[in-house]
Tab-separated table of C-alpha atoms in Angstrom:
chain	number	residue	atom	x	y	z
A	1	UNK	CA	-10.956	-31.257	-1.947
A	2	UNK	CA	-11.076	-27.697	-1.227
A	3	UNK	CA	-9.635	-25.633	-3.957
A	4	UNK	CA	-8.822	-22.592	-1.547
A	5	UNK	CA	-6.744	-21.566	1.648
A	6	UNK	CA	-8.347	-19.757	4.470
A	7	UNK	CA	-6.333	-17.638	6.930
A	8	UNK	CA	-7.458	-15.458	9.713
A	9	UNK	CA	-5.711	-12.204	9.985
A	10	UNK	CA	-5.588	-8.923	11.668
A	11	UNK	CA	-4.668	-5.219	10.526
A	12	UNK	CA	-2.510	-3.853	13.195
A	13	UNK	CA	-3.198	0.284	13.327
A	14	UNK	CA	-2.060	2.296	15.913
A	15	UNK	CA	-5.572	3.212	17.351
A	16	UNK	CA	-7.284	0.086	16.460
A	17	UNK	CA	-7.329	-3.741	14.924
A	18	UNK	CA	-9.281	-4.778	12.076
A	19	UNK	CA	-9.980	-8.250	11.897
A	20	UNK	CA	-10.868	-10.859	9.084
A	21	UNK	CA	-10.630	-13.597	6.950
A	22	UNK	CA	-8.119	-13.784	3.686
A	23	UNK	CA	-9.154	-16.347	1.048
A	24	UNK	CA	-6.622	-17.825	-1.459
A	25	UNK	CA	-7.009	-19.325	-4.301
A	26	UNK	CA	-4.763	-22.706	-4.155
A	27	UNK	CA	-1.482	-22.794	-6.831
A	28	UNK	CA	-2.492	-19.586	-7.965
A	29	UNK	CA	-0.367	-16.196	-8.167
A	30	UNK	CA	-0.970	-12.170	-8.817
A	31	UNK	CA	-4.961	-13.456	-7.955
A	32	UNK	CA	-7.549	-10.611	-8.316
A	33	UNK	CA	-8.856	-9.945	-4.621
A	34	UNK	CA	-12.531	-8.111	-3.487
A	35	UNK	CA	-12.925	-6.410	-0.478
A	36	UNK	CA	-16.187	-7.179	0.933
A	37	UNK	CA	-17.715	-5.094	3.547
A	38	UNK	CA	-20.807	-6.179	5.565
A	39	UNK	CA	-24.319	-4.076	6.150
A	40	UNK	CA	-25.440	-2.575	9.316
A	41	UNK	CA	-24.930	-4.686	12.923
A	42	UNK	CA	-22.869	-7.511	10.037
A	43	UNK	CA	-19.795	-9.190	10.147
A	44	UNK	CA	-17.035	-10.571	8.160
A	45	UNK	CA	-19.498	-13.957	8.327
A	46	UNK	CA	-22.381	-12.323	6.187
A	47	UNK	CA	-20.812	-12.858	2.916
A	48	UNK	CA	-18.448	-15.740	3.155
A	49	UNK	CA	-20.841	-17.451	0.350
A	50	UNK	CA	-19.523	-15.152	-2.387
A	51	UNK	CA	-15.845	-14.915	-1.079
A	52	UNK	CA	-15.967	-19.018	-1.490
A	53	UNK	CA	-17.284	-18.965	-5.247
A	54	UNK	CA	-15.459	-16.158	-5.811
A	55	UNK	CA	-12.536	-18.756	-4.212
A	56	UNK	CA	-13.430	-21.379	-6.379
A	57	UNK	CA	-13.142	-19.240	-9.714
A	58	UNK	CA	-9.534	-18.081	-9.161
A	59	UNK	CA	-10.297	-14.787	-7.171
A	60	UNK	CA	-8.983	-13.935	-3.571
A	61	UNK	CA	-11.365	-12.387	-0.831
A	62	UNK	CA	-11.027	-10.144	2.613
A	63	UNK	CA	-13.839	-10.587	4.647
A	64	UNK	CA	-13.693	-7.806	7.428
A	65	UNK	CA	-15.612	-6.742	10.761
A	66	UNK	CA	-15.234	-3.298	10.694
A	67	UNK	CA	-14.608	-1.757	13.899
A	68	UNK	CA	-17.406	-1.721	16.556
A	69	UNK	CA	-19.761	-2.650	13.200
A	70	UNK	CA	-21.720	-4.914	15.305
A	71	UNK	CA	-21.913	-5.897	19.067
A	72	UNK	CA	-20.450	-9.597	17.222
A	73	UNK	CA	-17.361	-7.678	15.901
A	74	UNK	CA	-14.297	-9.409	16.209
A	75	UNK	CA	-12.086	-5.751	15.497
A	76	UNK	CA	-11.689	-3.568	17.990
A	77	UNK	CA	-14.171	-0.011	18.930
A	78	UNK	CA	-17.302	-0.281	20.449
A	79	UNK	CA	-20.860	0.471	18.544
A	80	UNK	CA	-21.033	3.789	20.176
A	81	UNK	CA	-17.622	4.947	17.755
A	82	UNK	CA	-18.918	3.865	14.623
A	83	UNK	CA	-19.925	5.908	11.430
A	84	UNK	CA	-20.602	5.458	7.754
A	85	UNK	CA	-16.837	7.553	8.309
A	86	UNK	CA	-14.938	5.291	10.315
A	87	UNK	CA	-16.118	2.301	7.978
A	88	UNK	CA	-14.600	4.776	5.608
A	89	UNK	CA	-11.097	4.749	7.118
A	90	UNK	CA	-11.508	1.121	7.923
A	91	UNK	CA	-11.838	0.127	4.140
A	92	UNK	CA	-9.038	2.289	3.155
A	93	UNK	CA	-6.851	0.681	5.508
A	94	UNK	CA	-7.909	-2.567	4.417
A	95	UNK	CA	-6.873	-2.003	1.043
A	96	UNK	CA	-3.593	-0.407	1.822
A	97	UNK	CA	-2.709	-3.708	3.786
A	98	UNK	CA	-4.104	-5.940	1.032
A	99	UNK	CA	-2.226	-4.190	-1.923
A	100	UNK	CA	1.179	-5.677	0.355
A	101	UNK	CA	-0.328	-9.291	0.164
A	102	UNK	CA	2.466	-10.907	-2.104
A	103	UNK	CA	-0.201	-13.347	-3.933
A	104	UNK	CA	-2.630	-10.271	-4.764
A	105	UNK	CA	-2.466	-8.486	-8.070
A	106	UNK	CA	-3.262	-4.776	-7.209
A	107	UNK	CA	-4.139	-4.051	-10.253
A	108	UNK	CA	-7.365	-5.904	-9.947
A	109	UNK	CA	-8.902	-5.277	-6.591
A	110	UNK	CA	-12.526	-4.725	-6.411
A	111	UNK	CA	-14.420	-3.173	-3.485
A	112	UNK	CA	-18.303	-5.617	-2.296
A	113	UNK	CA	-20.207	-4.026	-0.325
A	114	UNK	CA	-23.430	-4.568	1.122
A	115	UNK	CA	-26.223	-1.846	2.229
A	116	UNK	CA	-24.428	0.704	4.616
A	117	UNK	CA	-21.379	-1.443	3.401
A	118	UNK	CA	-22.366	-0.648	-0.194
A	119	UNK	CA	-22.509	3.066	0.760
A	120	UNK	CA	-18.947	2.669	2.714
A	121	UNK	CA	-17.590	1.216	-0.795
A	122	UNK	CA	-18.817	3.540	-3.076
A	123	UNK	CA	-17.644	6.204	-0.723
A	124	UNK	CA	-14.064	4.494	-0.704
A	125	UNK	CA	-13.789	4.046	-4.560
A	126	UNK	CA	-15.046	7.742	-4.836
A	127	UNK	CA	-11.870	8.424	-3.120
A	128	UNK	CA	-9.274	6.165	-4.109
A	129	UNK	CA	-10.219	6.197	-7.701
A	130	UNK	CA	-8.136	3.861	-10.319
A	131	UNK	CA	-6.915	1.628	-7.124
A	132	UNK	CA	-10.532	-0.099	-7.579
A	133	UNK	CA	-10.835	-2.012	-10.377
A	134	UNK	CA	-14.545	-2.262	-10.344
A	135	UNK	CA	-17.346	-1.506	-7.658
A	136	UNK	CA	-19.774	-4.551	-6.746
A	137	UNK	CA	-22.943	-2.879	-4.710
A	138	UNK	CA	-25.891	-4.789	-3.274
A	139	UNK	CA	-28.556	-2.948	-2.148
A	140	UNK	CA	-26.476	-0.416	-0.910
A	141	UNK	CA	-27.536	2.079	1.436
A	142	UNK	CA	-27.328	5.276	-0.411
A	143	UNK	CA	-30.643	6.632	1.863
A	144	UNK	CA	-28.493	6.790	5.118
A	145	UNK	CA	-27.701	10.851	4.874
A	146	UNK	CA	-31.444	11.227	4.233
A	147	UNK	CA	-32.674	9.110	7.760
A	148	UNK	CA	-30.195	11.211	9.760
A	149	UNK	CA	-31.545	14.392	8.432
A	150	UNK	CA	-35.514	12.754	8.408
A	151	UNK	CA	-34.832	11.629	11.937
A	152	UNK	CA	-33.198	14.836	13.434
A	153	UNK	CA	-34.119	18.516	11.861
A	154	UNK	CA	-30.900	19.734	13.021
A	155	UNK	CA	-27.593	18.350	13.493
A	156	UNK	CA	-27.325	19.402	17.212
A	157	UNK	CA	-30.464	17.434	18.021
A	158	UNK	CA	-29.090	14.357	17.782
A	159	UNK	CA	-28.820	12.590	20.853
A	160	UNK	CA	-24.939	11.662	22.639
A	161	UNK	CA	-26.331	7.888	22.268
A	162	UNK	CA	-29.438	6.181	21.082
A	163	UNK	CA	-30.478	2.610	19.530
A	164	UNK	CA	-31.277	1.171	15.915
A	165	UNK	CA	-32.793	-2.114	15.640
A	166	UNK	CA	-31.082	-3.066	18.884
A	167	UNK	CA	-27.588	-1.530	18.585
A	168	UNK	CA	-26.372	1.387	20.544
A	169	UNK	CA	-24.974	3.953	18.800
A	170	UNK	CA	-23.257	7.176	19.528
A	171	UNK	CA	-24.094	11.005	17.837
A	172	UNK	CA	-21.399	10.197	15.343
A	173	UNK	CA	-23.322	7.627	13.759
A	174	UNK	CA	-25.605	10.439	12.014
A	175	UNK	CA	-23.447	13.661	12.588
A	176	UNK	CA	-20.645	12.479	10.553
A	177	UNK	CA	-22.958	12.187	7.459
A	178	UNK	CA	-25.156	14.537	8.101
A	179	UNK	CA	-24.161	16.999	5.687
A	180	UNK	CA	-23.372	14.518	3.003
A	181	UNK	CA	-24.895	14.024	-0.250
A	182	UNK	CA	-24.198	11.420	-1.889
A	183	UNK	CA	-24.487	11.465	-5.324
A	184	UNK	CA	-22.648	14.167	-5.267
A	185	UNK	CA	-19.778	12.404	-4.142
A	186	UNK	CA	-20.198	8.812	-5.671
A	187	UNK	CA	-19.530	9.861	-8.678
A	188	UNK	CA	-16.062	10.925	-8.103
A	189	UNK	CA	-15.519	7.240	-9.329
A	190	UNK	CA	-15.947	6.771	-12.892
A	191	UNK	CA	-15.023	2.687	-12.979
A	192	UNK	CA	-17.169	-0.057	-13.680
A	193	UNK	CA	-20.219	-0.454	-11.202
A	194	UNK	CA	-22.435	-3.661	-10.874
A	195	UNK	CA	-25.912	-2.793	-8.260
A	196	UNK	CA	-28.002	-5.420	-7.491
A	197	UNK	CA	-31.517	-3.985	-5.569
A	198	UNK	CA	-34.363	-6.130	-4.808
A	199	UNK	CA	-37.964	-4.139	-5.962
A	200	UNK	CA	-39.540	-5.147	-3.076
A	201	UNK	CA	-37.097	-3.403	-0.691
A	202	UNK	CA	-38.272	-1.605	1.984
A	203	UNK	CA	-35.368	-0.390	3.967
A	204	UNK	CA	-33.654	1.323	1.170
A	205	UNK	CA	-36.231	2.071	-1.923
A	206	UNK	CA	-34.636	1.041	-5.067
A	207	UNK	CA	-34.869	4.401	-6.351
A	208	UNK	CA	-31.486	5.004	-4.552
A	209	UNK	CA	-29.614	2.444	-6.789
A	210	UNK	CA	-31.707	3.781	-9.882
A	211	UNK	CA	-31.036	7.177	-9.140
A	212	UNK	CA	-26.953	5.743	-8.719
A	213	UNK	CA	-27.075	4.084	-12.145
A	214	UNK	CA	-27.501	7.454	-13.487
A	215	UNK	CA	-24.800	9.627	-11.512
A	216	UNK	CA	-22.120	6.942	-12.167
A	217	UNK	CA	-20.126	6.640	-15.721
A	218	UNK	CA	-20.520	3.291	-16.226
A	219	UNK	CA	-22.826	1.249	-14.137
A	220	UNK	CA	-25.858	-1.328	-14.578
A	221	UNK	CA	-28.832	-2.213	-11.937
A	222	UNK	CA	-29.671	-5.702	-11.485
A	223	UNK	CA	-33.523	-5.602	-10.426
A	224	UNK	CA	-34.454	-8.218	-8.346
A	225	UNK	CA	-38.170	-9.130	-8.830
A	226	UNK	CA	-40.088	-10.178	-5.683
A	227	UNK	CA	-37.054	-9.409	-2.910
A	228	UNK	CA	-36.458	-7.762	-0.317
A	229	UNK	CA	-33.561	-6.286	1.893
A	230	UNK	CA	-30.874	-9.078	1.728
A	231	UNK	CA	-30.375	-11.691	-0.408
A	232	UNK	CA	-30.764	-15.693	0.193
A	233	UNK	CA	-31.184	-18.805	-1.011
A	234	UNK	CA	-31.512	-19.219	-4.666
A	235	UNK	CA	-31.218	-15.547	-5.520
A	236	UNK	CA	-27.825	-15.436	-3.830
A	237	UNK	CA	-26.253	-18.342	-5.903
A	238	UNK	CA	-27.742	-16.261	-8.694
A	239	UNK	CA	-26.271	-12.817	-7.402
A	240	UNK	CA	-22.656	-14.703	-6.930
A	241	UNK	CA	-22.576	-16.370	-10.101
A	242	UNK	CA	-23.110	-13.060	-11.818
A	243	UNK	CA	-20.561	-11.570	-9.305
A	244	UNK	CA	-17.704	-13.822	-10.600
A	245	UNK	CA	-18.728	-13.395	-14.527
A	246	UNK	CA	-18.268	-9.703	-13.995
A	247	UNK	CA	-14.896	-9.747	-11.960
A	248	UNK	CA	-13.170	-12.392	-14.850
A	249	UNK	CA	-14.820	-10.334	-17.289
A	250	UNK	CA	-13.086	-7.662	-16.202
A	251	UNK	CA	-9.535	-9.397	-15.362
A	252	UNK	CA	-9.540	-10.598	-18.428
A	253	UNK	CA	-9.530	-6.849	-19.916
């Protein structure tokens, strides 16, 4: 017997919809929630394995498509209007709805993010501050700044529209974060951080999350021997159960 409720919802704004999936733990009030945000050309679907065991341990879940975040997305935009920065506003939306959720203690919401996710979250906590609990960051994409500026000398060379790994995209995509650096930002928030990188990753070198570990306040890095970009299988159970210590850990405090 399933221990949860799931509901599908949608964020009405006035220029777009966000669209996800609210988990509940069952007979349970003022639950600690995470947002979780999915990578590059995701969706909401890409993480639903934590948001159950986080479920089944008492902690509530959004699982969001942010908008035009993958030709699958189920929110509104198209590819071509998507940035690390409209991710951004997505997120903070997101929480500003959840926070209303009468079942969610906003005292303990914690931001998940995965790779350009992961880089959208840490962007969102450097913002918002002490409304994130905690920040929960698998192999996030802290390298995307650098591509945009490998890839294109100067911002005005980047092209109106062009493709990565099969999705269109439009100039935003790089000229919104073109002059960003991150570290230099990220550490705005000075919360608890839990990174989990795989050594073997070749789409974002570890070095990014190593490099994190030391800009934030107070944050560890899980290395993950023998792994690549994503996690499955056995080392996901593994990632989630640590996942869930961390955030009752932590709402216990």
């Amino acid at each position: 017997m399933k221990s949860y409720q799931v509901y599908q919802c949608s964020i009405q704004l006035r220029d777009r919809t966000i669209f996800g999936i609210l988990i509940k733990p069952l007979k349970k009030l003022n639950c600690p929630a995470a947002i979780i945000c999915h990578g590059f050309a995701g969706s909401y679907q890409d993480n639903l394995n934590y948001a159950l065991d986080l479920a089944e341990n008492g902690i509530a879940s959004f699982s969001f498509d942010f908008c035009g975040g993958s030709l699958m997305s189920r929110s509104s935009k198209k590819t071509t209007e998507m940035s690390v920065m409209t991710e951004l506003q997505d997120l903070k939306d997101t929480l500003k709805a959840l926070k209303t959720v009468p079942f969610i203690d906003d005292k303990h919401i914690y931001l998940l993010g995965e790779s350009q996710g992961g880089l959208v979250c840490a962007l969102a906590a450097a913002q918002l501050k002490k409304d994130i609990k905690a920040l929960i960051l698998l192999y996030p994409a802290f390298n995307i700044p650098d591509n945009a500026r490998s890839e294109y000398r100067y911002k005005v060379a980047i092209p109106v529209q062009f493709g990565l790994w099969g999705t269109p995209l439009g100039r935003c995509y790089y000229q919104d974060i073109y002059d960003l650096h991150v570290f230099q930002t990220i550490n705005q928030y000075t919360g608890p951080v839990m990174i989990f990188h795989g050594d073997k990753d070749e789409l974002v070198n570890i070095s990014y999350s190593i490099q994190a570990k030391q800009c934030y306040h107070h944050a560890k890095v899980n290395i993950i021997e023998n792994v690549g970009h994503g996690f499955y299988g056995q080392t996901s159970q593994k990632v989630s159960k640590m996942i869930v210590e961390f955030i009752k850990d932590l709402t216990k405090a």
